[in-house]
Amino acid sequence: MNSFSFDLIHHDSKLSPFYDRSKTESERSIEAFIRSLNHLNHFNSSLLIDAKYVESDLTIGDYLMNIYIGKPNERHVAPITRLVIPSMSSGLTWIRCDPCSSNCENQHQSLYDPKSSETYHGIPFDSKVCIDLQGTKHVESNLCQYEYRYGYKEVSSGVLGTETFYLRSPEYREKNFSDIVFGCDEAHQGDFKVDVQGVVGLGQGPFSLVSQVAKKVGKKFSYCLVKKSSSSRSKIKFGSNLQLYNQDEKEYKVKFEYSPPDPSYHLNLEAISINGEKIKTPNKKHDMIVDIQTSLTSLPPIIYNAFIAKFKEQLGDITSIQHPKYGTCFQKLDLVGIKSPRVVFHFSHPFLSDGDFLVNPTTMFREIIEYMCLTIVPIEGVSVLGNKAQIDRQMIFDVSSKSITFAPLDCIKVSF
């Protein structure tokens, strides 16, 4: 098996189980903005969001996917489908399990029951796996009880086990991965939408899905995000043979850091240029996380203020509005016929390549009621490269070499 892939379903697309036909695009855009602010709070403990903007069922992030786990005891029964959140800030995969001991309101009826699967095995407390995972403790059953924190307020707790995962569909049995270490979640903190049944860890570390499937397919994954309005699905792919789809495009390659126990992908932002005019970050060093679930890109105010001044200058110094909810916005009519400035993030690049990331100009603004609001916002603390900036960019993560390779790509038109 050289590779496998699966669909990423945008929360607001017509392909999503949460798509609400009764809502307007402006209403969806507002909810997505709030959802992204909430998700930025995942990375910044000091980020305080006004309570009127926080809605518990909007905090799951932007992308969902389906996985299949277990081999039911009954014959001729397929593995059970789980709707989960692929998370680049989690180094552990966990699934909601039966019995649920707390935070069980509105739980999906088909909680995963480890007793009903032939391929589930509990992990003993004295095993190396249990010892290596932080936050474990001994219980009477002698199984490994875990409490895993990802982000500042999200915690999953339960029993650690191994299970067979089918990561494309139950019809492709050759695509199964046995003995995947995961958390059988019995209680969790943090808000999840009804019917979301777990988290797939795409972060770094020995227990992430990326690391655990490495023996079969290598320690690389790649995704290509399409625009939300498209009926096409975004794709994510695992495989040792991953390379840029368009070999004629210039290759850009940057190095990411790993600071255990944080599994996120940290880049060093050296500068930002707007139509070629460069703004250097303090000391040529600023931490920025690459994330697939946060739509907005964030910068600290000291960098953002310099960026927005130069950005407005390149627009022709048209009047902006500092909206109390949505940040820097412009009247729609004022932007008619104006081309969005070319924004490039310059990352450290110790490889024989450039580290210039061209932010997708077609996603620089988000339409909200009568405004066009920037998808780059000022947030104190660690910065995040959001998924809006990554649309129509093929992103290849090589965990072995700790590098990200990227290049522009029309993600709809290719068979990724």
Short mmCIF file of C-alpha atoms in Angstrom, two decimals:
data_model
loop_
_atom_site.label_atom_id
_atom_site.label_comp_id
_atom_site.label_asym_id
_atom_site.label_seq_id
_atom_site.Cartn_x
_atom_site.Cartn_y
_atom_site.Cartn_z
CA MET A 1 0.00 0.00 0.00
CA ASN A 2 1.67 3.23 -1.18
CA SER A 3 -1.04 5.73 -0.30
CA PHE A 4 -4.66 6.28 0.62
CA SER A 5 -6.91 9.31 0.64
CA PHE A 6 -10.23 10.50 1.98
CA ASP A 7 -12.59 13.42 1.62
CA LEU A 8 -12.59 16.54 3.74
CA ILE A 9 -16.11 17.92 4.10
CA HIS A 10 -16.44 21.64 4.77
CA HIS A 11 -18.87 22.41 7.58
CA ASP A 12 -20.74 24.97 5.45
CA SER A 13 -20.77 23.15 2.11
CA LYS A 14 -23.84 21.46 0.64
CA LEU A 15 -22.06 18.15 1.23
CA SER A 16 -21.99 18.70 4.99
CA PRO A 17 -24.52 17.04 7.33
CA PHE A 18 -24.76 20.42 9.06
CA TYR A 19 -25.66 22.43 5.95
CA ASP A 20 -28.75 24.54 6.65
CA ARG A 21 -30.63 25.51 3.49
CA SER A 22 -32.63 28.15 5.36
CA LYS A 23 -29.55 30.30 6.05
CA THR A 24 -28.19 32.94 3.70
CA GLU A 25 -24.55 33.03 2.62
CA SER A 26 -24.08 36.12 4.77
CA GLU A 27 -25.43 34.28 7.83
CA ARG A 28 -23.11 31.34 7.13
CA SER A 29 -20.21 33.72 6.75
CA ILE A 30 -20.95 35.34 10.11
CA GLU A 31 -21.20 31.94 11.82
CA ALA A 32 -17.95 30.83 10.19
CA PHE A 33 -16.27 33.99 11.46
CA ILE A 34 -17.44 33.27 15.01
CA ARG A 35 -16.42 29.62 14.68
CA SER A 36 -12.94 30.68 13.59
CA LEU A 37 -12.57 33.12 16.50
CA ASN A 38 -13.53 30.33 18.86
CA HIS A 39 -10.98 28.04 17.25
CA LEU A 40 -8.26 30.68 17.59
CA ASN A 41 -9.02 30.52 21.31
CA HIS A 42 -7.88 26.89 21.05
CA PHE A 43 -4.30 28.16 20.56
CA ASN A 44 -4.38 31.25 22.80
CA SER A 45 -5.40 30.96 26.44
CA SER A 46 -5.36 34.75 26.80
CA LEU A 47 -7.82 35.32 23.96
CA LEU A 48 -11.06 36.52 25.54
CA ILE A 49 -14.09 36.43 23.26
CA ASP A 50 -17.25 38.27 24.21
CA ALA A 51 -19.82 35.72 25.37
CA LYS A 52 -22.38 36.94 22.83
CA TYR A 53 -20.10 35.70 20.03
CA VAL A 54 -19.55 32.25 21.51
CA GLU A 55 -21.90 29.48 20.41
CA SER A 56 -21.08 25.98 21.60
CA ASP A 57 -22.12 24.20 18.42
CA LEU A 58 -19.88 26.42 16.29
CA THR A 59 -16.55 25.48 17.88
CA ILE A 60 -15.72 22.32 15.99
CA GLY A 61 -13.72 23.93 13.22
CA ASP A 62 -14.25 23.93 9.46
CA TYR A 63 -13.57 20.39 8.21
CA LEU A 64 -15.01 16.96 8.92
CA MET A 65 -14.31 13.47 7.63
CA ASN A 66 -15.60 9.92 7.95
CA ILE A 67 -13.60 6.99 9.25
CA TYR A 68 -14.59 3.38 9.88
CA ILE A 69 -13.44 1.42 12.91
CA GLY A 70 -13.73 -2.01 14.44
CA LYS A 71 -14.94 -5.44 13.38
CA PRO A 72 -18.39 -6.06 14.87
CA ASN A 73 -18.94 -9.42 16.57
CA GLU A 74 -21.94 -10.09 14.36
CA ARG A 75 -21.14 -11.64 10.98
CA HIS A 76 -21.69 -9.66 7.78
CA VAL A 77 -21.78 -6.36 9.64
CA ALA A 78 -19.56 -3.61 8.26
CA PRO A 79 -17.31 -1.43 10.43
CA ILE A 80 -19.19 1.49 11.93
CA THR A 81 -18.89 4.95 10.37
CA ARG A 82 -17.65 7.79 12.58
CA LEU A 83 -17.92 11.47 11.72
CA VAL A 84 -14.77 13.02 13.18
CA ILE A 85 -12.69 16.19 13.23
CA PRO A 86 -9.22 15.95 11.65
CA SER A 87 -7.06 18.00 14.01
CA MET A 88 -3.49 19.15 13.36
CA SER A 89 -3.29 20.31 16.98
CA SER A 90 -3.96 16.85 18.44
CA GLY A 91 -1.38 14.08 18.69
CA LEU A 92 -3.98 11.48 19.72
CA THR A 93 -7.05 10.06 18.01
CA TRP A 94 -10.06 9.52 20.23
CA ILE A 95 -13.60 8.27 19.68
CA ARG A 96 -16.67 8.79 21.89
CA CYS A 97 -17.33 5.53 23.68
CA ASP A 98 -20.07 3.77 25.55
CA PRO A 99 -20.50 4.21 28.46
CA CYS A 100 -20.45 8.00 28.50
CA SER A 101 -19.87 9.25 32.04
CA SER A 102 -20.08 13.04 31.69
CA ASN A 103 -20.97 15.80 29.21
CA CYS A 104 -23.34 13.29 27.60
CA GLU A 105 -26.22 15.56 26.62
CA ASN A 106 -27.27 15.14 23.00
CA GLN A 107 -24.75 12.36 22.47
CA HIS A 108 -25.12 10.42 19.26
CA GLN A 109 -27.05 7.20 19.92
CA SER A 110 -24.47 4.95 18.29
CA LEU A 111 -21.58 5.49 20.68
CA TYR A 112 -18.70 3.14 19.96
CA ASP A 113 -18.87 0.09 22.23
CA PRO A 114 -15.48 -1.62 22.52
CA LYS A 115 -17.16 -4.79 23.79
CA SER A 116 -18.94 -5.22 20.48
CA SER A 117 -15.74 -5.29 18.41
CA GLU A 118 -13.57 -8.35 17.80
CA THR A 119 -10.51 -6.21 17.08
CA TYR A 120 -10.52 -3.94 20.15
CA HIS A 121 -7.91 -4.48 22.86
CA GLY A 122 -7.48 -2.48 26.05
CA ILE A 123 -3.95 -1.29 26.81
CA PRO A 124 -2.54 -2.34 30.22
CA PHE A 125 -1.34 0.35 32.59
CA ASP A 126 2.20 -1.07 32.76
CA SER A 127 2.67 -1.14 28.96
CA LYS A 128 5.23 1.07 27.20
CA VAL A 129 2.43 2.86 25.32
CA CYS A 130 0.73 3.86 28.56
CA ILE A 131 4.02 4.97 30.08
CA ASP A 132 4.93 7.05 27.03
CA LEU A 133 1.62 8.95 26.87
CA GLN A 134 1.48 11.80 29.36
CA GLY A 135 -1.52 12.11 31.64
CA THR A 136 -2.20 8.40 32.31
CA LYS A 137 -3.09 6.77 35.61
CA HIS A 138 -3.83 3.34 37.09
CA VAL A 139 -7.40 2.11 37.65
CA GLU A 140 -8.85 -1.06 39.20
CA SER A 141 -9.21 -2.77 35.83
CA ASN A 142 -5.43 -2.40 35.34
CA LEU A 143 -6.14 -0.69 32.02
CA CYS A 144 -4.50 2.56 30.98
CA GLN A 145 -6.71 5.47 32.01
CA TYR A 146 -5.78 8.63 30.10
CA GLU A 147 -6.52 12.35 30.21
CA TYR A 148 -5.36 14.08 27.04
CA ARG A 149 -5.37 17.84 26.67
CA TYR A 150 -5.22 19.45 23.23
CA GLY A 151 -5.54 23.21 23.15
CA TYR A 152 -6.32 25.23 26.24
CA LYS A 153 -9.78 24.02 27.14
CA GLU A 154 -10.31 20.74 25.26
CA VAL A 155 -9.72 17.55 27.23
CA SER A 156 -10.55 13.94 26.38
CA SER A 157 -10.45 11.27 29.09
CA GLY A 158 -11.19 7.56 29.09
CA VAL A 159 -9.38 4.27 28.47
CA LEU A 160 -6.55 3.80 26.00
CA GLY A 161 -6.92 0.92 23.56
CA THR A 162 -6.05 -0.40 20.10
CA GLU A 163 -8.43 -0.92 17.22
CA THR A 164 -8.54 -1.55 13.47
CA PHE A 165 -9.22 1.60 11.45
CA TYR A 166 -10.55 1.67 7.88
CA LEU A 167 -9.64 5.07 6.56
CA ARG A 168 -11.43 5.12 3.24
CA SER A 169 -14.47 2.88 3.27
CA PRO A 170 -15.42 -0.57 4.56
CA GLU A 171 -15.39 -1.93 1.00
CA TYR A 172 -11.62 -1.43 0.78
CA ARG A 173 -10.46 -4.00 3.30
CA GLU A 174 -6.88 -3.81 2.03
CA LYS A 175 -6.90 -0.24 3.37
CA ASN A 176 -7.24 -1.31 6.99
CA PHE A 177 -4.74 -0.41 9.70
CA SER A 178 -4.68 -2.72 12.70
CA ASP A 179 -3.63 -1.97 16.27
CA ILE A 180 -4.03 1.80 16.04
CA VAL A 181 -3.65 3.30 19.52
CA PHE A 182 -6.61 5.57 20.32
CA GLY A 183 -8.55 6.99 23.22
CA CYS A 184 -11.91 5.46 24.07
CA ASP A 185 -13.43 8.71 25.28
CA GLU A 186 -15.85 8.46 28.19
CA ALA A 187 -15.82 12.13 29.22
CA HIS A 188 -14.62 15.26 27.50
CA GLN A 189 -14.39 18.99 28.04
CA GLY A 190 -14.94 21.35 25.15
CA ASP A 191 -17.89 21.82 22.85
CA PHE A 192 -18.72 19.50 19.99
CA LYS A 193 -21.63 19.61 17.65
CA VAL A 194 -24.21 16.84 17.93
CA ASP A 195 -23.21 13.83 15.79
CA VAL A 196 -19.49 14.63 15.79
CA GLN A 197 -18.03 11.47 17.29
CA GLY A 198 -14.36 12.10 17.83
CA VAL A 199 -11.05 13.60 16.76
CA VAL A 200 -8.40 12.19 14.43
CA GLY A 201 -4.95 13.38 15.49
CA LEU A 202 -2.97 14.72 12.53
CA GLY A 203 -0.35 16.41 14.72
CA GLN A 204 3.17 15.32 15.50
CA GLY A 205 4.21 12.73 18.08
CA PRO A 206 4.21 8.91 18.31
CA PHE A 207 0.44 8.51 18.82
CA SER A 208 -0.83 10.68 15.98
CA LEU A 209 -2.45 8.92 13.06
CA VAL A 210 0.37 10.20 10.83
CA SER A 211 2.98 8.36 12.90
CA GLN A 212 0.95 5.20 13.39
CA VAL A 213 0.29 4.54 9.70
CA ALA A 214 3.91 5.36 8.81
CA LYS A 215 5.04 1.71 8.64
CA LYS A 216 2.66 1.09 5.74
CA VAL A 217 2.54 4.40 3.91
CA GLY A 218 5.31 6.61 5.26
CA LYS A 219 5.25 9.70 7.45
CA LYS A 220 3.82 12.14 4.91
CA PHE A 221 0.39 13.62 4.25
CA SER A 222 -0.92 16.21 1.85
CA TYR A 223 -4.12 18.16 1.37
CA CYS A 224 -5.59 20.49 -1.22
CA LEU A 225 -8.50 22.70 -0.15
CA VAL A 226 -11.20 23.79 -2.58
CA LYS A 227 -13.44 26.80 -2.20
CA LYS A 228 -16.41 26.20 0.08
CA SER A 229 -18.93 27.08 -2.63
CA SER A 230 -17.73 24.22 -4.80
CA SER A 231 -19.63 20.95 -4.97
CA SER A 232 -16.25 19.20 -5.05
CA ARG A 233 -14.72 17.83 -1.88
CA SER A 234 -11.32 18.80 -0.58
CA LYS A 235 -8.93 15.87 -0.26
CA ILE A 236 -6.30 14.70 2.19
CA LYS A 237 -3.85 11.98 1.26
CA PHE A 238 -1.26 9.87 3.09
CA GLY A 239 1.69 8.21 1.35
CA SER A 240 5.46 8.01 1.12
CA ASN A 241 5.41 8.85 -2.61
CA LEU A 242 3.59 12.19 -2.29
CA GLN A 243 4.94 14.98 -4.47
CA LEU A 244 3.71 18.21 -5.99
CA TYR A 245 0.98 17.50 -8.51
CA ASN A 246 2.15 20.22 -10.90
CA GLN A 247 5.87 19.62 -11.41
CA ASP A 248 6.14 22.78 -13.53
CA GLU A 249 5.30 24.98 -10.56
CA LYS A 250 8.11 26.43 -8.47
CA GLU A 251 8.57 24.47 -5.26
CA TYR A 252 8.49 26.21 -1.90
CA LYS A 253 9.72 24.40 1.19
CA VAL A 254 9.87 25.45 4.84
CA LYS A 255 10.86 23.80 8.09
CA PHE A 256 8.49 23.28 11.00
CA GLU A 257 9.35 22.75 14.65
CA TYR A 258 8.26 20.11 17.13
CA SER A 259 8.18 21.05 20.80
CA PRO A 260 6.76 18.10 22.78
CA PRO A 261 4.15 17.73 24.05
CA ASP A 262 2.71 20.33 21.62
CA PRO A 263 1.93 18.41 18.38
CA SER A 264 1.22 21.48 16.21
CA TYR A 265 3.22 22.52 13.15
CA HIS A 266 5.15 25.69 14.05
CA LEU A 267 6.83 27.86 11.40
CA ASN A 268 9.10 30.87 11.84
CA LEU A 269 7.63 33.95 10.15
CA GLU A 270 10.44 36.33 9.19
CA ALA A 271 8.55 38.97 7.21
CA ILE A 272 5.38 39.88 5.30
CA SER A 273 5.35 41.66 1.97
CA ILE A 274 2.46 43.56 0.38
CA ASN A 275 2.96 44.09 -3.36
CA GLY A 276 6.68 43.59 -2.80
CA GLU A 277 7.03 46.04 0.10
CA LYS A 278 8.38 44.06 3.04
CA ILE A 279 7.55 44.32 6.74
CA LYS A 280 10.02 42.45 8.93
CA THR A 281 8.88 40.77 12.13
CA PRO A 282 10.67 41.73 15.38
CA ASN A 283 14.07 39.97 15.57
CA LYS A 284 13.23 38.15 12.30
CA LYS A 285 11.40 35.56 14.37
CA HIS A 286 7.72 34.98 15.00
CA ASP A 287 5.91 31.75 15.76
CA MET A 288 3.06 30.80 13.39
CA ILE A 289 1.05 27.56 13.45
CA VAL A 290 -0.32 25.99 10.27
CA ASP A 291 -3.89 24.83 10.87
CA ILE A 292 -6.60 23.28 8.74
CA GLN A 293 -9.56 23.94 11.06
CA THR A 294 -9.22 27.71 11.56
CA SER A 295 -10.41 29.79 8.61
CA LEU A 296 -8.92 33.11 9.74
CA THR A 297 -5.22 33.95 9.73
CA SER A 298 -4.06 35.81 12.84
CA LEU A 299 -1.17 38.15 13.57
CA PRO A 300 -0.19 39.95 16.81
CA PRO A 301 -1.29 43.61 16.88
CA ILE A 302 2.27 44.99 16.56
CA ILE A 303 2.74 43.15 13.24
CA TYR A 304 -0.89 43.48 12.15
CA ASN A 305 -0.93 47.25 12.52
CA ALA A 306 2.09 47.63 10.25
CA PHE A 307 0.56 45.14 7.82
CA ILE A 308 -2.85 46.84 7.65
CA ALA A 309 -1.30 50.29 7.17
CA LYS A 310 0.70 49.05 4.17
CA PHE A 311 -2.27 47.02 2.87
CA LYS A 312 -4.60 50.05 2.90
CA GLU A 313 -1.91 52.16 1.25
CA GLN A 314 -1.75 49.64 -1.61
CA LEU A 315 -5.55 49.76 -1.92
CA GLY A 316 -5.36 53.51 -2.47
CA ASP A 317 -6.03 54.57 1.12
CA ILE A 318 -9.75 53.88 0.87
CA THR A 319 -11.69 54.21 4.11
CA SER A 320 -11.77 51.17 6.36
CA ILE A 321 -14.08 50.37 9.24
CA GLN A 322 -12.91 48.72 12.44
CA HIS A 323 -16.00 46.60 13.00
CA PRO A 324 -16.50 45.56 16.67
CA LYS A 325 -17.28 41.99 15.59
CA TYR A 326 -15.45 41.37 12.33
CA GLY A 327 -12.23 43.39 12.46
CA THR A 328 -10.97 45.49 9.54
CA CYS A 329 -13.74 45.86 6.96
CA PHE A 330 -14.47 47.93 3.86
CA GLN A 331 -17.69 48.96 2.21
CA LYS A 332 -18.40 46.62 -0.72
CA LEU A 333 -18.83 49.50 -3.18
CA ASP A 334 -15.43 50.95 -2.24
CA LEU A 335 -13.67 47.76 -3.41
CA VAL A 336 -15.38 47.49 -6.79
CA GLY A 337 -12.73 47.28 -9.50
CA ILE A 338 -9.85 47.21 -6.98
CA LYS A 339 -7.43 44.31 -7.15
CA SER A 340 -6.40 42.77 -3.84
CA PRO A 341 -2.73 43.42 -3.02
CA ARG A 342 -0.30 40.50 -3.32
CA VAL A 343 0.41 39.31 0.23
CA VAL A 344 3.34 36.95 0.85
CA PHE A 345 4.42 35.41 4.15
CA HIS A 346 8.18 34.82 4.25
CA PHE A 347 9.06 31.80 6.37
CA SER A 348 12.47 30.47 7.37
CA HIS A 349 13.72 28.05 4.72
CA PRO A 350 16.94 26.17 5.58
CA PHE A 351 16.42 23.94 2.54
CA LEU A 352 17.56 24.74 -1.02
CA SER A 353 14.24 26.39 -1.72
CA ASP A 354 12.24 29.57 -1.07
CA GLY A 355 9.94 29.93 1.94
CA ASP A 356 7.54 32.40 0.34
CA PHE A 357 3.88 31.59 0.93
CA LEU A 358 1.54 33.55 -1.36
CA VAL A 359 -1.74 34.08 0.49
CA ASN A 360 -4.62 33.24 -1.84
CA PRO A 361 -5.79 36.68 -3.04
CA THR A 362 -9.31 35.45 -3.82
CA THR A 363 -9.88 34.60 -0.15
CA MET A 364 -8.40 37.78 1.32
CA PHE A 365 -11.88 39.11 2.09
CA ARG A 366 -15.01 37.61 3.60
CA GLU A 367 -18.37 39.09 2.61
CA ILE A 368 -20.43 39.99 5.70
CA ILE A 369 -23.69 41.87 5.10
CA GLU A 370 -22.70 45.17 3.40
CA TYR A 371 -19.00 44.78 4.24
CA MET A 372 -15.95 43.03 2.87
CA CYS A 373 -13.88 42.03 5.91
CA LEU A 374 -10.28 40.86 5.91
CA THR A 375 -9.63 37.20 6.71
CA ILE A 376 -6.45 38.27 8.50
CA VAL A 377 -7.17 39.48 12.04
CA PRO A 378 -5.18 40.86 15.01
CA ILE A 379 -4.84 38.39 17.88
CA GLU A 380 -2.30 38.56 20.70
CA GLY A 381 -0.20 35.43 21.20
CA VAL A 382 0.77 32.67 18.79
CA SER A 383 -0.26 33.32 15.18
CA VAL A 384 -2.17 30.91 12.95
CA LEU A 385 -2.01 30.40 9.19
CA GLY A 386 -5.68 29.69 8.53
CA ASN A 387 -7.31 27.55 5.86
CA LYS A 388 -8.64 30.51 3.83
CA ALA A 389 -5.07 31.47 3.00
CA GLN A 390 -4.33 27.85 2.01
CA ILE A 391 -7.16 27.35 -0.50
CA ASP A 392 -5.85 26.19 -3.91
CA ARG A 393 -2.46 25.43 -2.39
CA GLN A 394 -1.16 21.87 -2.34
CA MET A 395 0.40 21.35 1.09
CA ILE A 396 2.73 18.37 1.71
CA PHE A 397 3.77 17.65 5.31
CA ASP A 398 6.82 15.40 5.73
CA VAL A 399 7.03 14.57 9.43
CA SER A 400 10.32 12.67 8.97
CA SER A 401 12.19 15.69 7.58
CA LYS A 402 10.03 18.21 9.48
CA SER A 403 9.23 20.11 6.31
CA ILE A 404 6.22 21.52 4.45
CA THR A 405 6.36 21.74 0.67
CA PHE A 406 3.72 23.84 -1.08
CA ALA A 407 2.78 25.33 -4.43
CA PRO A 408 -0.30 26.89 -6.07
CA LEU A 409 -2.75 24.36 -7.53
CA ASP A 410 -6.30 24.52 -8.81
CA CYS A 411 -7.61 21.89 -6.42
CA ILE A 412 -10.95 21.44 -8.21
CA LYS A 413 -9.47 20.63 -11.59
CA VAL A 414 -7.00 17.95 -10.52
CA SER A 415 -7.54 14.38 -9.42
CA PHE A 416 -5.69 14.82 -6.17
#
